[in-house]
XYZ file of N, CA and C in Angstrom:
807
model
N 107.860 6.033 61.024
C 106.365 6.571 61.527
C 105.463 6.938 60.468
N 104.300 6.506 60.430
C 103.380 6.955 59.565
C 102.838 8.366 59.503
N 102.737 9.167 58.538
C 102.456 10.502 58.545
C 101.169 10.637 57.783
N 100.033 10.295 58.238
C 98.855 10.317 57.601
C 98.089 11.585 57.482
N 98.331 12.531 58.444
C 97.877 13.873 58.656
C 99.134 14.854 58.802
N 99.193 15.447 57.697
C 100.228 16.541 57.915
C 99.655 17.864 57.718
N 99.586 18.751 58.775
C 99.213 20.066 58.649
C 99.973 20.946 58.199
N 99.808 21.573 57.030
C 100.724 22.528 56.276
C 100.928 23.885 56.640
N 100.083 24.373 57.650
C 100.129 25.455 58.152
C 99.660 25.705 59.665
N 100.889 25.842 60.240
C 100.826 26.092 61.917
C 101.778 26.995 62.187
N 101.424 27.716 63.305
C 102.259 28.912 64.002
C 102.429 28.630 65.419
N 103.715 28.710 65.736
C 104.256 28.740 67.117
C 105.194 29.797 67.227
N 105.452 30.201 68.548
C 106.657 31.120 68.696
C 107.467 30.790 69.906
N 108.548 31.222 69.847
C 109.650 30.945 71.126
C 109.138 31.229 72.235
N 109.392 30.660 73.172
C 108.581 30.642 74.570
C 108.545 32.093 75.355
N 110.120 32.552 75.088
C 110.008 34.047 75.920
C 108.908 35.080 75.000
N 108.444 34.786 73.900
C 107.665 36.017 73.110
C 106.194 35.280 73.088
N 106.026 33.828 73.053
C 104.862 33.516 72.732
C 103.637 34.013 73.541
N 103.520 34.233 74.812
C 102.321 34.872 75.476
C 102.032 36.000 74.902
N 102.953 36.839 74.795
C 102.743 38.472 74.477
C 102.190 38.535 72.831
N 102.936 37.589 72.079
C 102.530 37.453 70.755
C 101.277 37.235 70.359
N 100.901 35.910 71.299
C 99.448 35.216 70.991
C 98.412 36.332 71.427
N 98.829 37.215 72.449
C 97.576 37.909 73.035
C 97.498 39.138 72.158
N 98.544 39.652 71.403
C 98.386 40.725 70.491
C 97.575 40.282 69.467
N 98.062 39.087 68.904
C 97.306 38.387 67.601
C 96.002 38.184 67.786
N 95.625 37.711 68.950
C 94.173 37.435 69.514
C 93.543 38.461 69.422
N 93.829 39.679 69.855
C 93.199 40.733 69.863
C 92.909 41.481 68.501
N 94.038 41.216 67.648
C 93.702 41.669 66.121
C 92.800 40.961 65.383
N 92.817 39.491 65.655
C 91.864 38.829 64.818
C 90.557 38.628 65.458
N 90.506 39.016 66.731
C 89.289 38.699 67.196
C 88.868 37.249 67.350
N 89.938 36.531 67.691
C 89.865 34.991 67.737
C 90.432 34.560 68.847
N 89.730 33.309 69.499
C 90.358 32.507 70.683
C 91.373 31.654 70.289
N 92.656 31.750 70.639
C 93.512 30.716 70.039
C 93.440 29.328 70.600
N 93.633 28.593 69.945
C 93.549 27.076 70.212
C 94.832 26.685 71.016
N 96.002 27.356 70.960
C 97.064 26.805 71.809
C 97.342 28.099 72.580
N 98.634 28.037 73.581
C 99.141 29.169 73.992
C 100.238 29.564 73.153
N 100.519 29.154 72.150
C 101.460 29.785 71.063
C 102.729 29.268 71.312
N 103.175 28.279 72.273
C 104.441 27.762 72.436
C 104.615 26.601 71.638
N 105.856 26.130 71.306
C 105.865 25.102 70.436
C 105.465 23.636 71.255
N 105.818 23.468 72.645
C 105.388 22.509 73.306
C 103.932 22.253 73.306
N 103.137 23.421 73.713
C 101.823 23.162 73.775
C 101.100 22.709 72.346
N 101.795 23.346 71.140
C 101.227 23.156 70.046
C 101.343 21.670 69.741
N 102.721 21.068 69.865
C 102.777 19.560 69.723
C 101.796 18.664 70.537
N 101.671 19.051 71.811
C 100.680 18.500 72.606
C 99.066 18.428 71.973
N 98.703 19.558 71.486
C 97.594 19.797 70.983
C 97.539 18.835 69.568
N 98.365 19.009 68.660
C 98.457 18.165 67.504
C 98.313 16.833 67.850
N 99.071 16.512 68.803
C 99.025 14.901 68.903
C 97.602 14.473 69.523
N 96.730 15.354 70.161
C 95.597 15.180 70.803
C 94.478 15.184 69.657
N 94.944 16.091 68.688
C 94.047 15.969 67.455
C 94.258 15.041 66.582
N 95.162 14.080 66.664
C 95.286 12.951 65.636
C 96.382 13.490 64.426
N 97.212 14.737 64.578
C 98.048 15.324 63.594
C 99.409 14.440 63.807
N 100.016 13.896 62.601
C 101.227 13.162 62.570
C 102.337 13.837 62.363
N 102.209 15.276 61.880
C 103.307 16.128 61.505
C 102.888 17.462 61.215
N 103.595 18.525 61.117
C 103.150 19.691 60.693
C 104.393 20.530 60.131
N 103.785 21.561 59.083
C 104.858 22.603 58.780
C 104.743 23.692 59.620
N 105.740 24.223 60.242
C 105.819 25.344 61.347
C 106.152 26.672 60.415
N 105.371 27.459 60.406
C 105.446 28.796 59.757
C 105.883 29.944 60.590
N 107.005 30.596 60.412
C 107.533 31.793 61.004
C 107.321 32.936 60.130
N 107.228 34.184 60.353
C 107.159 35.428 59.880
C 108.237 36.198 60.153
N 109.274 36.792 59.715
C 110.084 38.025 59.745
C 109.418 39.103 59.697
N 108.992 39.789 60.534
C 108.061 41.084 60.420
C 108.877 42.470 60.509
N 110.260 42.323 60.661
C 111.020 43.515 60.503
C 112.311 43.012 59.546
N 112.908 43.980 58.753
C 114.148 43.533 58.053
C 115.377 42.986 58.953
N 115.192 43.358 60.173
C 116.547 42.841 61.067
C 116.278 41.679 61.606
N 114.946 40.987 61.456
C 114.504 39.797 62.303
C 114.765 38.493 61.692
N 115.031 38.488 60.487
C 114.978 36.962 59.643
C 116.095 36.181 60.222
N 117.334 36.723 60.667
C 118.316 35.834 61.206
C 118.040 35.104 62.569
N 117.217 35.867 63.387
C 116.782 35.257 64.614
C 115.645 34.310 64.524
N 114.866 34.652 63.329
C 113.557 34.037 63.088
C 113.938 32.583 62.391
N 114.820 32.550 61.459
C 115.265 31.214 60.981
C 115.994 30.454 61.777
N 117.124 30.980 62.655
C 117.695 30.172 63.539
C 116.766 29.451 64.573
N 115.608 30.255 65.076
C 114.863 29.538 65.868
C 113.875 28.475 65.122
N 113.686 28.729 63.868
C 112.992 27.601 63.052
C 113.877 26.513 62.896
N 115.009 26.715 62.634
C 115.975 25.608 62.372
C 115.880 24.740 63.808
N 116.221 25.372 64.768
C 116.181 24.608 66.129
C 114.850 23.805 66.449
N 113.957 24.015 65.669
C 112.629 23.253 65.741
C 112.428 21.984 65.149
N 113.104 21.874 63.936
C 113.072 20.727 63.243
C 113.257 19.218 63.711
N 112.320 18.441 63.425
C 112.327 16.995 63.886
C 111.515 16.148 62.919
N 111.681 14.977 63.230
C 111.081 13.922 62.447
C 109.560 14.281 61.991
N 108.982 15.187 62.796
C 107.478 15.278 62.680
C 107.184 17.174 62.570
N 108.202 17.522 62.508
C 108.196 19.213 62.697
C 108.750 19.856 61.220
N 108.298 20.301 60.365
C 109.060 21.009 59.313
C 108.918 22.133 58.918
N 110.128 22.845 59.592
C 109.915 24.323 59.601
C 110.062 25.023 58.387
N 109.507 26.261 57.864
C 109.848 27.174 56.904
C 110.618 28.287 57.564
N 111.290 29.045 56.810
C 111.860 30.170 56.817
C 111.169 31.187 56.467
N 111.776 32.517 56.595
C 111.094 33.745 56.226
C 112.053 34.686 55.963
N 111.865 35.638 55.143
C 112.748 36.705 54.811
C 111.835 37.895 54.825
N 112.425 39.177 55.070
C 111.700 40.311 54.720
C 112.008 41.112 53.606
N 111.167 41.627 52.717
C 111.436 42.185 51.643
C 112.317 43.411 51.542
N 112.248 44.093 52.808
C 112.980 45.313 52.796
C 114.055 45.284 53.316
N 114.765 43.954 53.128
C 116.249 43.643 53.944
C 117.157 43.503 52.639
N 118.291 44.209 52.939
C 119.357 44.131 51.790
C 119.782 42.763 51.487
N 119.848 42.106 52.621
C 120.245 40.674 52.473
C 119.320 39.571 52.606
N 118.174 39.944 51.750
C 117.082 38.882 51.641
C 117.641 37.707 50.814
N 118.158 37.937 49.677
C 118.607 37.047 48.810
C 119.297 35.959 49.537
N 120.633 36.561 50.119
C 121.692 35.868 50.733
C 120.951 35.023 52.099
N 119.774 35.594 52.444
C 119.360 34.743 53.514
C 118.456 33.454 53.111
N 117.953 33.715 51.652
C 117.341 32.531 51.229
C 118.400 31.311 51.130
N 119.611 31.922 50.831
C 120.697 30.916 50.671
C 121.002 30.054 52.132
N 120.687 30.985 52.912
C 121.026 30.206 54.431
C 119.913 29.412 54.869
N 118.702 29.764 54.555
C 117.523 28.923 54.468
C 117.748 27.921 54.079
N 118.116 27.579 52.879
C 118.585 26.415 52.192
C 119.557 25.537 52.886
N 120.333 26.124 53.250
C 121.633 25.600 54.229
C 121.259 25.163 55.293
N 120.246 25.776 56.182
C 119.745 25.123 57.394
C 118.823 24.014 57.171
N 118.685 23.522 56.111
C 117.749 22.457 55.950
C 116.081 22.887 56.156
N 115.843 24.293 56.050
C 114.375 24.543 56.313
C 113.815 24.245 54.838
N 112.419 24.006 54.799
C 111.617 23.440 53.892
C 110.981 24.208 53.158
N 111.091 25.445 53.210
C 110.286 26.541 52.231
C 110.553 27.829 52.966
N 109.697 28.864 52.267
C 109.827 30.320 52.688
C 108.142 30.729 52.933
N 107.998 31.373 54.156
C 106.610 31.970 54.595
C 106.689 33.478 54.137
N 105.814 33.952 53.520
C 105.864 35.384 53.267
C 104.383 35.999 53.543
N 104.239 36.921 54.396
C 103.006 37.409 54.568
C 102.724 38.937 54.198
N 102.386 39.177 53.104
C 102.343 40.577 52.570
C 101.775 41.488 53.479
N 100.640 41.055 54.294
C 99.945 42.123 55.218
C 101.020 42.688 56.174
N 101.680 41.692 56.868
C 102.612 41.815 57.954
C 103.697 42.122 57.531
N 104.288 42.152 56.369
C 105.417 42.392 55.828
C 105.348 43.856 54.950
N 104.225 44.064 54.948
C 103.962 45.301 54.124
C 104.269 45.343 52.508
N 103.623 44.460 51.640
C 104.159 44.306 50.420
C 102.956 43.914 49.607
N 102.732 44.294 48.388
C 101.724 43.709 47.490
C 102.407 42.595 46.700
N 101.807 41.612 46.474
C 102.510 40.310 45.752
C 102.988 40.474 44.574
N 102.372 41.641 43.977
C 102.822 41.591 42.380
C 104.114 42.599 42.348
N 104.395 43.333 43.280
C 105.497 44.364 43.228
C 106.715 43.776 42.593
N 107.354 44.786 41.697
C 108.455 44.296 40.961
C 109.568 43.916 41.958
N 109.912 44.461 42.912
C 110.888 43.913 43.957
C 110.707 42.754 44.630
N 109.506 42.159 44.513
C 109.442 40.935 44.945
C 109.744 39.788 44.074
N 109.879 40.029 42.669
C 110.541 39.144 41.714
C 111.678 38.126 42.162
N 112.765 38.968 42.467
C 114.135 38.367 42.468
C 113.949 37.448 43.774
N 113.192 37.591 44.834
C 112.769 36.893 45.923
C 112.254 35.392 45.298
N 111.147 35.682 44.820
C 110.323 34.392 44.234
C 111.326 33.667 43.347
N 112.018 34.220 42.450
C 112.700 33.385 41.642
C 113.731 32.793 42.348
N 114.614 33.735 43.111
C 115.481 32.758 43.848
C 115.188 31.659 44.557
N 113.996 31.572 45.269
C 113.120 30.563 45.947
C 113.181 29.373 44.958
N 112.955 29.649 43.548
C 112.562 28.634 42.623
C 114.024 27.966 42.355
N 115.238 28.795 42.269
C 116.383 28.326 41.977
C 116.805 27.362 43.047
N 116.313 27.817 44.298
C 116.813 26.929 45.380
C 115.940 25.663 45.930
N 114.946 25.799 44.973
C 113.908 24.687 45.363
C 113.170 24.737 46.607
N 112.640 26.148 46.934
C 112.140 26.342 48.377
C 110.722 26.684 47.760
N 109.794 25.941 48.375
C 108.201 26.444 48.002
C 108.039 27.738 48.886
N 107.156 28.629 48.377
C 106.855 29.782 48.828
C 105.357 29.695 49.271
N 105.305 29.969 50.619
C 103.557 30.145 50.831
C 103.426 31.496 51.460
N 102.478 31.971 50.666
C 101.967 33.220 50.711
C 100.529 33.572 51.525
N 100.126 34.280 52.512
C 98.939 34.568 53.000
C 98.057 35.287 51.811
N 97.013 34.745 51.435
C 96.144 35.422 50.501
C 94.902 35.636 50.913
N 94.360 36.893 50.464
C 93.150 37.306 50.778
C 93.030 38.308 51.931
N 91.940 38.287 52.426
C 91.579 39.286 53.522
C 92.359 38.886 54.966
N 92.821 39.760 55.609
C 93.527 39.626 56.867
C 93.023 40.513 57.837
N 92.828 39.963 59.247
C 92.183 41.169 60.092
C 93.005 42.373 60.412
N 94.380 42.091 59.837
C 95.321 43.322 60.339
C 94.908 44.483 59.624
N 94.634 44.386 58.265
C 94.177 45.256 57.420
C 92.992 44.904 56.345
N 91.899 44.628 56.850
C 90.763 44.194 56.163
C 90.405 44.939 54.800
N 90.772 46.034 54.796
C 90.329 46.985 53.744
C 91.519 47.207 52.568
N 92.584 46.510 53.003
C 93.731 46.401 52.143
C 94.349 45.382 51.626
N 93.896 44.644 50.770
C 94.195 43.204 50.377
C 95.620 43.330 49.654
N 96.322 42.689 50.136
C 97.673 42.478 49.461
C 97.881 41.431 48.354
N 97.261 40.345 48.703
C 97.272 39.215 47.819
C 95.730 38.942 47.254
N 95.343 39.776 46.257
C 94.059 39.117 45.624
C 94.536 38.161 44.405
N 93.247 37.600 44.013
C 93.580 36.703 42.822
C 94.543 37.256 41.676
N 94.089 38.509 41.370
C 94.695 38.995 40.103
C 96.097 39.544 40.464
N 96.220 39.893 41.686
C 97.885 40.359 41.937
C 98.409 38.939 41.803
N 98.062 37.819 42.371
C 98.804 36.380 42.586
C 99.104 36.024 41.182
N 98.128 36.394 40.217
C 98.340 35.724 38.795
C 99.551 36.511 38.194
N 99.908 37.745 38.719
C 101.131 38.475 38.040
C 102.147 37.889 38.837
N 102.165 37.330 40.099
C 103.282 37.288 40.887
C 103.669 35.553 40.285
N 102.684 34.597 40.026
C 102.800 33.390 39.435
C 103.662 33.638 37.912
N 103.003 34.523 37.252
C 103.844 34.555 36.036
C 104.980 35.094 36.020
N 105.564 35.762 37.059
C 107.030 36.337 37.329
C 107.969 35.302 37.613
N 107.388 34.406 38.072
C 108.630 33.089 38.741
C 107.689 31.711 38.196
N 107.767 31.204 36.986
C 106.917 30.234 36.683
C 107.641 28.942 37.050
N 109.092 28.785 37.437
C 109.701 27.715 38.260
C 109.645 27.598 39.578
N 108.923 28.533 40.099
C 108.879 28.544 41.648
C 107.491 27.834 42.148
N 107.414 27.133 43.147
C 106.201 26.514 43.478
C 105.682 27.441 44.501
N 104.358 27.926 44.348
C 103.755 29.028 45.277
C 102.518 28.047 46.095
N 102.365 28.413 47.336
C 101.220 27.813 48.074
C 100.376 29.086 48.340
N 99.229 29.372 47.910
C 98.280 30.389 48.328
C 97.277 29.771 49.578
N 97.601 30.444 50.534
C 96.866 29.984 51.640
C 95.527 30.249 51.855
N 94.709 29.609 52.591
C 93.326 30.270 52.731
C 92.643 29.781 51.561
N 92.701 28.430 51.003
C 91.999 28.129 49.667
C 91.992 28.980 48.726
N 93.383 29.662 48.573
C 93.575 30.546 47.437
C 93.349 31.979 47.635
N 92.545 32.359 48.868
C 92.046 33.814 49.045
C 91.260 33.843 50.030
N 91.488 34.142 51.372
C 90.682 34.337 52.529
C 89.203 35.209 52.159
N 88.223 34.725 52.202
C 86.924 35.296 51.709
C 86.730 35.977 50.349
N 87.748 35.688 49.524
C 87.768 35.982 47.913
C 87.566 34.394 47.097
N 86.673 33.649 47.559
C 86.697 32.596 46.976
C 85.903 32.182 45.662
N 85.040 33.151 45.478
C 84.488 33.537 44.053
C 85.403 33.664 42.944
N 86.547 34.632 43.352
C 87.579 35.034 42.351
C 88.364 33.827 42.310
N 88.729 33.200 43.305
C 89.686 32.127 43.344
C 89.169 30.944 42.437
N 87.816 30.532 42.657
C 87.146 29.652 41.628
C 87.429 30.107 40.067
N 87.159 31.229 40.128
C 86.966 31.626 38.500
C 88.380 31.995 37.664
N 89.352 32.419 38.886
C 90.454 33.031 38.007
C 91.882 32.178 38.229
N 91.737 31.585 39.330
C 92.912 30.597 39.989
C 92.927 29.116 39.643
N 91.785 28.634 40.109
C 91.662 27.372 40.086
C 92.072 26.658 38.876
N 92.730 25.639 38.777
C 93.002 24.824 37.568
C 93.779 25.531 36.415
N 94.381 26.764 36.942
C 95.302 27.651 35.717
C 96.817 27.508 35.821
N 97.260 26.898 36.859
C 98.729 26.947 36.931
C 99.450 25.822 37.572
N 100.252 25.374 36.943
C 100.938 24.085 37.257
C 101.896 24.480 38.511
N 102.188 25.524 38.599
C 103.023 25.566 39.896
C 102.530 26.421 41.061
N 101.181 26.078 41.191
C 100.297 26.625 42.269
C 99.552 25.686 42.969
N 99.838 25.818 44.476
C 98.885 24.693 45.476
C 98.099 25.854 46.319
N 96.998 25.210 46.672
C 96.147 25.904 47.767
C 96.329 25.129 49.005
N 96.471 26.044 50.159
C 96.344 25.225 51.459
C 94.782 25.375 51.954
N 94.312 24.668 53.135
C 92.998 24.829 53.587
C 92.913 25.605 54.594
N 94.046 26.559 55.205
C 94.072 26.950 56.338
C 92.908 27.806 56.595
N 92.071 27.837 57.695
C 90.944 28.435 58.131
C 89.692 28.093 57.571
N 89.788 27.255 56.568
C 88.586 26.771 56.004
C 87.518 26.210 56.883
N 88.238 25.373 58.011
C 87.360 24.546 58.838
C 86.299 25.298 59.478
N 86.352 26.456 59.901
C 85.694 27.454 60.505
C 85.039 28.556 59.988
N 85.928 29.084 58.894
C 85.594 30.204 58.050
C 84.765 29.928 56.852
N 84.930 29.034 56.424
C 84.579 28.787 54.713
C 83.172 27.766 55.024
N 82.112 28.513 54.938
C 80.836 27.846 55.209
C 80.292 27.224 54.074
N 80.566 27.444 52.702
C 79.908 26.988 51.706
C 80.689 25.684 51.185
N 80.615 24.589 51.634
C 81.160 23.301 51.395
C 81.176 22.883 50.038
N 80.039 23.433 49.113
C 79.868 23.003 47.841
C 80.975 23.884 47.024
N 81.244 25.031 47.380
C 82.286 25.868 46.713
C 83.638 25.380 47.062
N 83.790 24.981 48.264
C 85.146 24.107 48.547
C 85.539 23.109 47.719
N 84.467 22.223 47.605
C 84.682 21.046 46.747
C 84.779 21.205 45.322
N 84.121 22.450 44.794
C 84.371 22.829 43.349
C 85.702 23.267 43.305
N 86.154 24.080 44.143
C 87.563 24.583 43.995
C 88.580 23.587 44.244
N 88.396 22.497 44.793
C 89.482 21.469 44.887
C 89.155 20.469 43.760
N 88.142 20.205 43.290
C 87.994 19.448 41.931
C 88.506 20.149 40.795
N 88.184 21.441 40.599
C 88.870 22.344 39.582
C 90.398 22.557 39.559
N 90.739 22.453 40.676
C 92.253 22.738 40.638
C 93.055 21.515 40.859
N 92.286 20.365 41.132
C 92.918 19.092 41.308
C 93.363 18.784 43.005
N 92.879 17.702 43.026
C 93.199 17.355 44.560
C 94.867 17.215 44.828
N 95.566 16.804 43.681
C 96.962 16.888 43.564
C 97.703 17.979 44.010
N 96.596 19.027 44.011
C 97.458 20.695 44.397
C 96.851 21.329 45.713
N 96.276 20.468 46.457
C 95.565 20.689 47.598
C 96.229 20.232 48.842
N 96.800 21.140 49.720
C 97.257 20.934 51.045
C 96.550 20.930 52.247
N 96.178 20.025 53.123
C 95.615 20.021 54.290
C 96.428 21.179 55.054
N 95.444 22.004 55.981
C 96.065 22.918 56.677
C 94.976 23.744 57.469
N 95.707 23.976 58.996
C 94.460 24.641 59.690
C 94.775 26.234 59.972
N 95.842 26.434 60.018
C 96.305 27.656 60.287
C 96.371 27.923 62.018
N 96.313 26.660 62.681
C 96.735 26.486 64.147
C 97.531 27.632 64.688
N 97.421 28.506 65.688
C 96.108 28.418 66.566
C 94.905 29.007 66.321
N 94.546 29.465 64.934
C 93.442 30.298 64.600
C 92.446 29.356 64.152
N 92.764 28.181 64.095
C 91.770 27.193 63.593
C 92.273 25.730 64.078
N 91.354 24.822 64.053
C 91.836 23.660 64.797
C 91.796 22.362 63.554
N 92.905 21.818 63.631
C 93.233 20.784 62.172
C 91.968 19.565 62.466
N 91.529 19.342 63.449
C 90.473 18.351 63.521
C 89.197 18.826 62.949
N 88.717 20.077 63.200
C 87.692 20.618 62.489
C 87.711 20.767 60.974
N 88.978 20.898 60.401
C 89.333 20.807 58.979
C 89.213 19.499 58.472
N 89.790 18.733 59.120
C 89.498 17.085 58.717
C 88.239 16.982 58.320
N 87.402 17.268 59.577
C 85.738 16.966 59.475
C 85.313 17.302 58.487
N 85.618 18.662 57.925
C 84.916 19.486 56.815
C 85.479 18.910 55.588
N 86.696 18.518 55.327
C 87.198 17.986 54.140
C 86.559 16.491 53.901
N 86.586 15.741 54.947
C 85.845 14.489 54.865
C 84.370 14.342 54.611
N 83.700 15.735 54.835
C 82.236 15.584 54.590
C 82.018 15.900 53.077
N 82.816 16.117 52.454
C 82.906 16.830 50.814
C 82.462 15.494 49.866
N 82.819 14.254 50.386
C 82.309 13.205 49.393
C 83.538 13.012 48.203
N 84.718 13.321 48.826
C 85.927 13.015 47.931
C 86.157 11.434 48.071
N 87.080 10.938 46.952
C 87.398 9.479 46.986
C 88.560 9.476 48.040
N 88.653 8.257 48.307
C 89.810 7.976 49.384
C 91.198 8.346 48.926
N 91.324 8.263 47.609
C 92.573 8.732 46.778
C 92.967 9.921 46.880
N 91.549 10.889 46.762
C 91.811 12.202 46.780
C 92.200 12.823 48.099
N 91.393 12.188 48.932
C 91.737 12.510 50.571
C 93.205 12.241 51.060
N 93.801 11.063 50.552
C 95.088 10.782 50.816
C 95.960 11.817 50.179
N 95.818 12.363 49.009
C 96.560 13.377 48.534
C 96.555 14.895 49.060
N 95.247 15.096 49.860
C 95.285 16.155 50.490
C 95.921 16.192 52.070
N 95.487 14.935 52.564
C 96.050 14.953 54.068
C 97.261 14.527 54.176
N 98.155 14.080 52.902
C 99.519 13.814 53.396
C 100.279 13.526 52.199
N 99.751 13.099 51.043
C 101.024 12.786 49.859
C 101.322 13.937 49.334
N 100.614 15.170 49.086
C 101.030 16.361 48.648
C 101.892 16.896 49.387
N 101.914 17.146 50.756
C 102.874 17.458 51.582
C 104.062 16.767 51.848
N 103.899 15.505 51.572
C 105.042 14.896 51.577
C 105.977 15.091 49.976
N 105.346 15.085 48.968
C 106.050 15.529 47.961
C 106.721 16.929 47.999
N 106.202 17.899 48.591
C 106.813 19.139 48.748
C 107.803 19.444 49.713
N 107.642 18.379 50.835
C 108.552 18.544 51.779
C 110.033 17.281 51.583
N 109.520 16.745 50.409
C 110.707 15.710 50.085
C 110.891 14.733 51.195
N 110.025 14.123 51.692
C 110.138 13.271 52.708
C 109.196 12.135 52.325
N 109.665 10.756 52.590
C 109.185 9.523 52.212
C 108.222 9.133 53.571
């Protein structure tokens, strides 16, 4: 099967909690979700939008939650769905759970500093980052402003720099083009600076209006370090595709962004 468009940042939930979870998150984000939050509805929408595969990101929001979270993620794995696991930094078994994430065949680790209540440059995070590097598990971090705590930004470019230096052998993906609503700092402080750093394009379809800045960030950081992503259900991948295609990139750069970089990180042919 051809995987020409791989969305690297998609959220869905187990059927029994999807409706409640999506309603709560929608109220917090003040956004209308594009799906009902279930995996089946997400898959149907992805097919309708022309998306061939996607990384499914789950977040363990409590220290006791990562076992259930990762078991569910593992059950969703298919030829077109590439689930990431999650660990909670307050759990005493976080490092052991990273080993289990690897054994389950999950594709990486999703951490959300706002929902998991940590700053990305805290000393306690370093063993987690380094362990992910040892296990060859890419780490996706929410970066920049989040509606749950807009006045307390847990992952700024300056904090991200410290995290990147703490685990140079770990592949980091900073979501939301390096930092939601902090793109001036991203362009100046992060773009093109780190070999182990990728940006994803989650929510830029609807939220990032300055396409000239988006193009500058992509060119400065390198198209080989940019991952097409939507943050569905909080934005739509077809809108993101349209925005990226409006930038006037070469076909080779677009191919890297839409699929080749994802295939490399996911280790799929």
